[in-house]
mmCIF file of C-alpha atoms in Angstrom:
data_model
loop_
_atom_site.group_PDB
_atom_site.id
_atom_site.type_symbol
_atom_site.label_atom_id
_atom_site.label_comp_id
_atom_site.label_asym_id
_atom_site.label_seq_id
_atom_site.Cartn_x
_atom_site.Cartn_y
_atom_site.Cartn_z
ATOM 1 C CA MET A 27 12.933 10.426 -5.946
ATOM 2 C CA PRO A 28 14.139 8.396 -2.921
ATOM 3 C CA GLU A 29 12.099 5.216 -1.834
ATOM 4 C CA PRO A 30 9.987 5.838 1.482
ATOM 5 C CA ASN A 31 11.096 3.845 4.511
ATOM 6 C CA PRO A 32 9.171 0.577 5.121
ATOM 7 C CA ASP A 33 7.250 1.743 8.088
ATOM 8 C CA ALA A 34 6.069 4.848 6.206
ATOM 9 C CA ILE A 35 5.040 2.724 3.336
ATOM 10 C CA ARG A 36 2.980 0.265 5.637
ATOM 11 C CA ASP A 37 1.316 3.114 7.353
ATOM 12 C CA GLU A 38 0.262 4.680 4.119
ATOM 13 C CA VAL A 39 -1.093 1.432 2.690
ATOM 14 C CA ALA A 40 -3.014 0.631 5.826
ATOM 15 C CA ARG A 41 -4.489 4.304 5.848
ATOM 16 C CA ALA A 42 -5.543 4.014 2.382
ATOM 17 C CA TYR A 43 -7.269 0.753 2.496
ATOM 18 C CA ALA A 44 -8.867 1.545 5.896
ATOM 19 C CA SER A 45 -10.383 4.567 4.476
ATOM 20 C CA ARG A 46 -11.870 2.589 1.587
ATOM 21 C CA VAL A 47 -13.397 -0.095 3.660
ATOM 22 C CA ARG A 48 -14.987 1.949 6.317
ATOM 23 C CA PRO A 49 -18.090 3.037 4.411
ATOM 24 C CA VAL A 50 -18.672 -0.631 3.407
ATOM 25 C CA LEU A 51 -17.931 -1.892 6.972
ATOM 26 C CA GLU A 52 -20.614 0.565 8.284
ATOM 27 C CA ARG A 53 -23.354 -0.880 6.135
ATOM 28 C CA ALA A 54 -22.107 -4.537 6.484
ATOM 29 C CA GLU A 55 -24.834 -5.500 9.095
ATOM 30 C CA THR A 56 -27.680 -4.464 7.057
ATOM 31 C CA VAL A 57 -26.823 -4.799 3.336
ATOM 32 C CA GLU A 58 -28.847 -7.346 1.395
ATOM 33 C CA LEU A 59 -27.403 -9.873 -1.021
ATOM 34 C CA LEU A 60 -27.235 -8.073 -4.262
ATOM 35 C CA PRO A 61 -25.798 -9.042 -7.702
ATOM 36 C CA LEU A 62 -22.442 -8.152 -9.156
ATOM 37 C CA ALA A 63 -23.809 -4.859 -10.784
ATOM 38 C CA ALA A 64 -23.148 -2.925 -7.583
ATOM 39 C CA SER A 65 -19.747 -3.871 -6.995
ATOM 40 C CA ALA A 66 -16.363 -1.924 -7.401
ATOM 41 C CA SER A 67 -12.825 -2.858 -8.358
ATOM 42 C CA CYS A 68 -9.344 -1.322 -7.996
ATOM 43 C CA CYS A 69 -6.305 -2.963 -9.456
ATOM 44 C CA GLU A 70 -7.542 -3.574 -12.923
ATOM 45 C CA PRO A 71 -6.604 -0.233 -14.298
ATOM 46 C CA ALA A 72 -8.006 1.129 -17.567
ATOM 47 C CA ALA A 73 -5.227 3.651 -17.970
ATOM 48 C CA PRO A 74 -2.566 2.998 -15.180
ATOM 49 C CA ALA A 75 -0.187 5.539 -16.726
ATOM 50 C CA ALA A 76 -2.706 8.241 -15.748
ATOM 51 C CA ASP A 77 -3.548 6.989 -12.386
ATOM 52 C CA SER A 78 -2.826 4.234 -9.995
ATOM 53 C CA CYS A 79 -4.608 0.824 -10.155
ATOM 54 C CA CYS A 80 -5.761 1.235 -6.595
ATOM 55 C CA GLY A 81 -5.891 5.069 -6.779
ATOM 56 C CA SER A 82 -8.022 7.421 -5.074
ATOM 57 C CA GLU A 83 -10.111 8.347 -8.108
ATOM 58 C CA PRO A 84 -13.188 6.145 -8.528
ATOM 59 C CA ALA A 85 -13.859 4.663 -11.903
ATOM 60 C CA ALA A 86 -17.157 5.202 -13.702
ATOM 61 C CA ASP A 87 -19.823 2.641 -12.601
ATOM 62 C CA GLU A 88 -19.922 0.932 -16.011
ATOM 63 C CA VAL A 89 -16.110 0.551 -16.050
ATOM 64 C CA VAL A 90 -15.883 -0.759 -12.585
ATOM 65 C CA ILE A 91 -18.766 -3.429 -13.306
ATOM 66 C CA THR A 92 -16.856 -4.537 -16.592
ATOM 67 C CA ARG A 93 -13.631 -4.858 -14.609
ATOM 68 C CA ILE A 94 -15.064 -7.209 -11.870
ATOM 69 C CA ALA A 95 -17.012 -9.106 -14.403
ATOM 70 C CA GLU A 96 -13.942 -9.737 -16.374
ATOM 71 C CA LEU A 97 -11.757 -10.777 -13.594
ATOM 72 C CA TYR A 98 -14.332 -13.184 -12.168
ATOM 73 C CA ARG A 99 -16.178 -14.143 -15.355
ATOM 74 C CA ASP A 100 -15.716 -17.847 -14.741
ATOM 75 C CA ALA A 101 -16.348 -17.683 -10.986
ATOM 76 C CA ASP A 102 -19.688 -18.071 -9.069
ATOM 77 C CA ILE A 103 -20.086 -14.848 -7.308
ATOM 78 C CA ALA A 104 -23.861 -14.414 -7.670
ATOM 79 C CA ASP A 105 -24.433 -15.419 -4.026
ATOM 80 C CA LEU A 106 -21.919 -12.903 -2.621
ATOM 81 C CA PRO A 107 -23.069 -9.773 -0.841
ATOM 82 C CA THR A 108 -21.840 -6.348 -2.067
ATOM 83 C CA THR A 109 -19.907 -5.979 1.272
ATOM 84 C CA VAL A 110 -17.700 -8.608 -0.510
ATOM 85 C CA THR A 111 -17.624 -7.352 -4.011
ATOM 86 C CA ASP A 112 -17.264 -3.793 -3.230
ATOM 87 C CA VAL A 113 -13.819 -4.190 -1.690
ATOM 88 C CA ALA A 114 -12.552 -6.584 -4.376
ATOM 89 C CA PHE A 115 -9.303 -4.729 -5.052
ATOM 90 C CA GLY A 116 -7.669 -7.148 -7.586
ATOM 91 C CA CYS A 117 -5.605 -7.465 -10.651
ATOM 92 C CA GLY A 118 -6.737 -10.963 -11.473
ATOM 93 C CA ASN A 119 -8.632 -14.084 -10.223
ATOM 94 C CA PRO A 120 -6.020 -16.238 -8.369
ATOM 95 C CA THR A 121 -8.595 -19.061 -7.805
ATOM 96 C CA ALA A 122 -8.933 -19.338 -11.473
ATOM 97 C CA ILE A 123 -5.117 -20.408 -11.996
ATOM 98 C CA ALA A 124 -4.808 -22.195 -8.687
ATOM 99 C CA ALA A 125 -6.713 -25.434 -9.570
ATOM 100 C CA LEU A 126 -7.746 -25.932 -6.108
ATOM 101 C CA GLU A 127 -8.860 -29.341 -4.898
ATOM 102 C CA PRO A 128 -11.324 -30.541 -2.270
ATOM 103 C CA GLY A 129 -9.753 -31.035 1.026
ATOM 104 C CA GLN A 130 -6.939 -28.618 0.581
ATOM 105 C CA VAL A 131 -5.781 -25.813 2.943
ATOM 106 C CA VAL A 132 -5.503 -22.525 1.128
ATOM 107 C CA LEU A 133 -3.958 -19.246 2.365
ATOM 108 C CA ASP A 134 -4.859 -15.781 0.838
ATOM 109 C CA LEU A 135 -2.183 -13.215 1.368
ATOM 110 C CA GLY A 136 -3.938 -9.757 1.841
ATOM 111 C CA SER A 137 -7.475 -11.193 1.878
ATOM 112 C CA GLY A 138 -9.389 -7.946 2.085
ATOM 113 C CA GLY A 139 -13.051 -8.405 2.120
ATOM 114 C CA GLY A 140 -12.706 -12.067 1.330
ATOM 115 C CA ILE A 141 -13.892 -12.546 -2.207
ATOM 116 C CA ASP A 142 -11.067 -14.984 -3.059
ATOM 117 C CA CYS A 143 -11.326 -16.736 0.244
ATOM 118 C CA PHE A 144 -14.949 -17.498 -0.406
ATOM 119 C CA LEU A 145 -14.418 -18.581 -3.918
ATOM 120 C CA ALA A 146 -11.602 -20.822 -2.817
ATOM 121 C CA ALA A 147 -13.839 -22.292 -0.022
ATOM 122 C CA LYS A 148 -16.369 -23.413 -2.619
ATOM 123 C CA MET A 149 -13.479 -25.074 -4.463
ATOM 124 C CA VAL A 150 -11.917 -26.956 -1.488
ATOM 125 C CA GLY A 151 -15.341 -27.801 0.033
ATOM 126 C CA PRO A 152 -16.282 -28.718 3.519
ATOM 127 C CA SER A 153 -13.183 -30.977 4.004
ATOM 128 C CA GLY A 154 -10.923 -28.151 3.117
ATOM 129 C CA ARG A 155 -10.008 -24.839 4.910
ATOM 130 C CA VAL A 156 -9.302 -21.297 3.753
ATOM 131 C CA ILE A 157 -7.224 -18.739 5.929
ATOM 132 C CA GLY A 158 -7.130 -15.106 4.853
ATOM 133 C CA VAL A 159 -4.389 -12.818 6.296
ATOM 134 C CA ASP A 160 -4.712 -9.030 6.112
ATOM 135 C CA MET A 161 -2.891 -6.296 8.081
ATOM 136 C CA THR A 162 -5.857 -3.793 8.204
ATOM 137 C CA PRO A 163 -8.134 -4.326 11.163
ATOM 138 C CA GLU A 164 -11.114 -2.761 9.314
ATOM 139 C CA MET A 165 -10.778 -5.326 6.507
ATOM 140 C CA ILE A 166 -10.594 -8.196 8.973
ATOM 141 C CA ARG A 167 -13.775 -6.971 10.724
ATOM 142 C CA LEU A 168 -15.566 -6.735 7.466
ATOM 143 C CA ALA A 169 -14.207 -10.145 6.191
ATOM 144 C CA ARG A 170 -15.443 -11.850 9.262
ATOM 145 C CA LYS A 171 -18.858 -10.228 8.841
ATOM 146 C CA ASN A 172 -18.927 -11.293 5.359
ATOM 147 C CA ALA A 173 -18.177 -14.795 6.267
ATOM 148 C CA GLU A 174 -21.213 -14.761 8.506
ATOM 149 C CA LYS A 175 -23.421 -13.475 5.733
ATOM 150 C CA VAL A 176 -21.966 -15.978 3.216
ATOM 151 C CA GLY A 177 -22.204 -18.884 5.567
ATOM 152 C CA ALA A 178 -18.527 -20.116 5.201
ATOM 153 C CA PRO A 179 -17.433 -22.083 8.301
ATOM 154 C CA ASN A 180 -14.397 -23.384 6.589
ATOM 155 C CA VAL A 181 -12.964 -19.777 6.180
ATOM 156 C CA GLU A 182 -11.202 -17.857 8.851
ATOM 157 C CA PHE A 183 -9.587 -14.397 8.887
ATOM 158 C CA ARG A 184 -6.342 -13.437 10.810
ATOM 159 C CA LEU A 185 -4.872 -10.155 11.313
ATOM 160 C CA GLY A 186 -1.325 -9.961 10.516
ATOM 161 C CA GLU A 187 1.412 -8.821 8.065
ATOM 162 C CA ILE A 188 2.234 -10.880 5.025
ATOM 163 C CA GLU A 189 5.973 -10.510 5.935
ATOM 164 C CA HIS A 190 5.174 -12.286 9.343
ATOM 165 C CA LEU A 191 2.392 -14.826 8.655
ATOM 166 C CA PRO A 192 0.262 -15.961 11.654
ATOM 167 C CA VAL A 193 0.415 -19.458 10.223
ATOM 168 C CA ALA A 194 2.256 -22.482 11.254
ATOM 169 C CA ASP A 195 5.078 -24.135 9.313
ATOM 170 C CA ALA A 196 4.227 -26.604 6.508
ATOM 171 C CA SER A 197 0.630 -26.296 7.136
ATOM 172 C CA VAL A 198 -0.795 -24.974 3.626
ATOM 173 C CA ASP A 199 -1.287 -26.684 0.434
ATOM 174 C CA VAL A 200 -1.856 -23.543 -1.930
ATOM 175 C CA ILE A 201 -1.077 -19.740 -1.404
ATOM 176 C CA ILE A 202 -2.987 -17.415 -3.417
ATOM 177 C CA SER A 203 -2.873 -13.601 -3.451
ATOM 178 C CA ASN A 204 -4.533 -10.827 -5.619
ATOM 179 C CA CYS A 205 -2.647 -7.656 -6.226
ATOM 180 C CA VAL A 206 -1.225 -7.359 -2.720
ATOM 181 C CA ILE A 207 2.370 -8.469 -2.632
ATOM 182 C CA ASN A 208 3.400 -5.463 -4.662
ATOM 183 C CA LEU A 209 2.276 -3.318 -1.537
ATOM 184 C CA SER A 210 4.935 -4.899 0.630
ATOM 185 C CA PRO A 211 8.252 -2.940 1.271
ATOM 186 C CA ASP A 212 10.089 -6.396 1.792
ATOM 187 C CA LYS A 213 8.902 -8.770 -0.910
ATOM 188 C CA ALA A 214 11.796 -11.056 -0.390
ATOM 189 C CA GLN A 215 10.510 -11.786 3.112
ATOM 190 C CA VAL A 216 6.902 -12.298 1.841
ATOM 191 C CA PHE A 217 8.211 -15.161 -0.253
ATOM 192 C CA ARG A 218 10.351 -16.639 2.504
ATOM 193 C CA GLU A 219 7.293 -16.741 4.676
ATOM 194 C CA ALA A 220 5.289 -18.264 1.852
ATOM 195 C CA PHE A 221 7.846 -20.855 1.593
ATOM 196 C CA ARG A 222 7.903 -21.515 5.298
ATOM 197 C CA VAL A 223 4.092 -22.067 5.640
ATOM 198 C CA LEU A 224 3.787 -24.172 2.444
ATOM 199 C CA LYS A 225 3.799 -27.952 2.796
ATOM 200 C CA PRO A 226 6.488 -29.780 0.656
ATOM 201 C CA GLY A 227 5.087 -29.829 -2.751
ATOM 202 C CA GLY A 228 2.843 -26.949 -2.063
ATOM 203 C CA ARG A 229 2.059 -24.266 -4.562
ATOM 204 C CA LEU A 230 2.269 -20.439 -4.785
ATOM 205 C CA GLN A 231 -0.214 -19.135 -7.346
ATOM 206 C CA VAL A 232 -0.790 -15.378 -7.370
ATOM 207 C CA SER A 233 -1.795 -12.465 -9.405
ATOM 208 C CA ASP A 234 0.221 -9.304 -9.006
ATOM 209 C CA ILE A 235 1.350 -6.027 -10.692
ATOM 210 C CA VAL A 236 4.766 -5.960 -12.052
ATOM 211 C CA TRP A 237 6.765 -3.904 -14.569
ATOM 212 C CA THR A 238 8.133 -5.143 -17.720
ATOM 213 C CA ARG A 239 10.676 -2.224 -18.011
ATOM 214 C CA PRO A 240 12.495 -0.156 -15.420
ATOM 215 C CA VAL A 241 10.197 1.813 -13.055
ATOM 216 C CA PRO A 242 10.028 5.553 -13.890
ATOM 217 C CA ASP A 243 11.914 7.665 -11.283
ATOM 218 C CA ASP A 244 8.849 9.789 -10.543
ATOM 219 C CA VAL A 245 6.882 6.868 -9.585
ATOM 220 C CA ARG A 246 9.043 4.946 -7.046
ATOM 221 C CA GLY A 247 9.041 7.475 -4.356
ATOM 222 C CA ASP A 248 5.401 8.478 -4.598
ATOM 223 C CA MET A 249 3.451 7.401 -1.491
ATOM 224 C CA GLU A 250 0.166 7.560 -3.197
ATOM 225 C CA LYS A 251 1.375 5.306 -5.978
ATOM 226 C CA TRP A 252 2.588 2.787 -3.346
ATOM 227 C CA ALA A 253 -0.890 2.555 -1.923
ATOM 228 C CA GLY A 254 -1.966 2.441 -5.661
ATOM 229 C CA CYS A 255 -0.108 -0.800 -6.469
ATOM 230 C CA ILE A 256 2.350 0.821 -8.820
ATOM 231 C CA ALA A 257 5.262 2.312 -6.923
ATOM 232 C CA GLY A 258 5.915 -0.800 -5.152
ATOM 233 C CA ALA A 259 5.731 -3.155 -8.071
ATOM 234 C CA LEU A 260 8.945 -4.712 -9.109
ATOM 235 C CA LEU A 261 10.411 -5.664 -12.561
ATOM 236 C CA GLU A 262 8.930 -9.067 -13.536
ATOM 237 C CA SER A 263 12.466 -10.563 -13.470
ATOM 238 C CA GLU A 264 13.198 -9.207 -10.006
ATOM 239 C CA TYR A 265 9.898 -10.390 -8.760
ATOM 240 C CA LEU A 266 10.695 -13.960 -10.023
ATOM 241 C CA ASP A 267 14.293 -13.850 -8.689
ATOM 242 C CA HIS A 268 12.930 -13.216 -5.134
ATOM 243 C CA ILE A 269 10.735 -16.218 -5.487
ATOM 244 C CA ARG A 270 13.562 -18.509 -6.615
ATOM 245 C CA ALA A 271 15.805 -17.157 -3.881
ATOM 246 C CA ALA A 272 13.212 -18.117 -1.244
ATOM 247 C CA GLY A 273 13.659 -21.767 -2.401
ATOM 248 C CA PHE A 274 10.850 -22.286 -4.857
ATOM 249 C CA VAL A 275 11.181 -24.126 -8.132
ATOM 250 C CA ASP A 276 9.098 -24.298 -11.476
ATOM 251 C CA VAL A 277 8.758 -20.481 -11.290
ATOM 252 C CA ARG A 278 6.754 -18.967 -14.052
ATOM 253 C CA SER A 279 5.004 -15.753 -14.978
ATOM 254 C CA ASP A 280 2.453 -14.895 -17.605
ATOM 255 C CA ALA A 281 2.393 -11.075 -17.770
ATOM 256 C CA SER A 282 -0.147 -8.842 -19.846
ATOM 257 C CA GLU A 283 0.910 -5.290 -20.102
ATOM 258 C CA TYR A 284 -1.777 -2.500 -19.751
ATOM 259 C CA PRO A 285 -2.274 -0.487 -22.767
ATOM 260 C CA GLY A 286 -0.587 2.798 -22.246
ATOM 261 C CA GLY A 287 0.984 1.432 -18.981
ATOM 262 C CA ARG A 288 4.520 2.273 -19.656
ATOM 263 C CA GLY A 289 5.535 -1.173 -18.987
ATOM 264 C CA LEU A 290 2.963 -1.824 -16.096
ATOM 265 C CA ALA A 291 1.507 -5.397 -16.311
ATOM 266 C CA SER A 292 -0.719 -7.725 -14.653
ATOM 267 C CA ALA A 293 1.071 -11.193 -14.000
ATOM 268 C CA ALA A 294 -0.107 -14.595 -13.313
ATOM 269 C CA VAL A 295 2.719 -16.072 -11.188
ATOM 270 C CA THR A 296 3.063 -19.747 -10.178
ATOM 271 C CA ALA A 297 5.873 -21.585 -8.314
ATOM 272 C CA ARG A 298 6.274 -24.765 -6.158
ATOM 273 C CA LYS A 299 7.956 -25.686 -3.011
ATOM 274 C CA PRO A 300 10.068 -28.733 -3.559
ATOM 275 C CA ALA A 301 8.940 -32.078 -2.126
ATOM 276 C CA GLY A 302 10.989 -33.613 0.626
ATOM 277 C CA VAL A 303 13.080 -35.897 -1.761
ATOM 278 C CA GLU A 304 13.630 -32.924 -4.185
ATOM 279 C CA ALA A 305 15.005 -30.774 -1.220
ATOM 280 C CA ARG A 306 17.372 -33.335 -0.137
ATOM 281 C CA CYS A 307 18.777 -34.352 -3.521
ATOM 282 C CA CYS A 308 18.884 -30.978 -5.129
#
């Protein structure tokens, strides 16, 4: 099955996520702060071979709660409204691997409703700053409303594509992303952009979906599986090669294959932009 063209992929992904966020956006002005038990997840599939990790079929409530609780078990999310947790479409907790420090500037690629941005904001503190970028206008609208609810003055959300980041050169200390880069039809460009906006010595620390064996032919051209985080996922080795080709060093991945996933895995990926001296001498 041939792979769809990039514009068709972007349109399908934008349509899919806009449809998921609209019901949450509609209640964003009135929803009360509620605990985690009302939240939903997406890219932590119980059985990815049967359906996509971000697929259209909702998981049972008890499974959904368990997935979010597992992903964010070490994070303080009790004060986040359900308009944040209900659109937490992740396959990992990038802030858990990012080791963020006070005063840093953090960029979240595909920030969605803002959950990772708000967690990062707590870690970098009032002297730091967090920027979320998402290509779906509905997501940006919801995230900005969530920022008002949460009271996060050091977080801002910008509309844009992760292949063309609305962020200045060498202005970011750490880039995080949670199950989003796999949705891009041009991942090499995503990593080139990440390299551009990072400061020398800056870090890329993301969670994403990868394959540990060749992608099945019946998956690659399936548009629904593109929006579901599966069809667009790369082989782990290819994913890491794109990062190295962009100029990053110390590229590492820790991938955990999903049971019954036919080689589909969740990967914690880290890399570093060389410091000035390294770039000149190497």
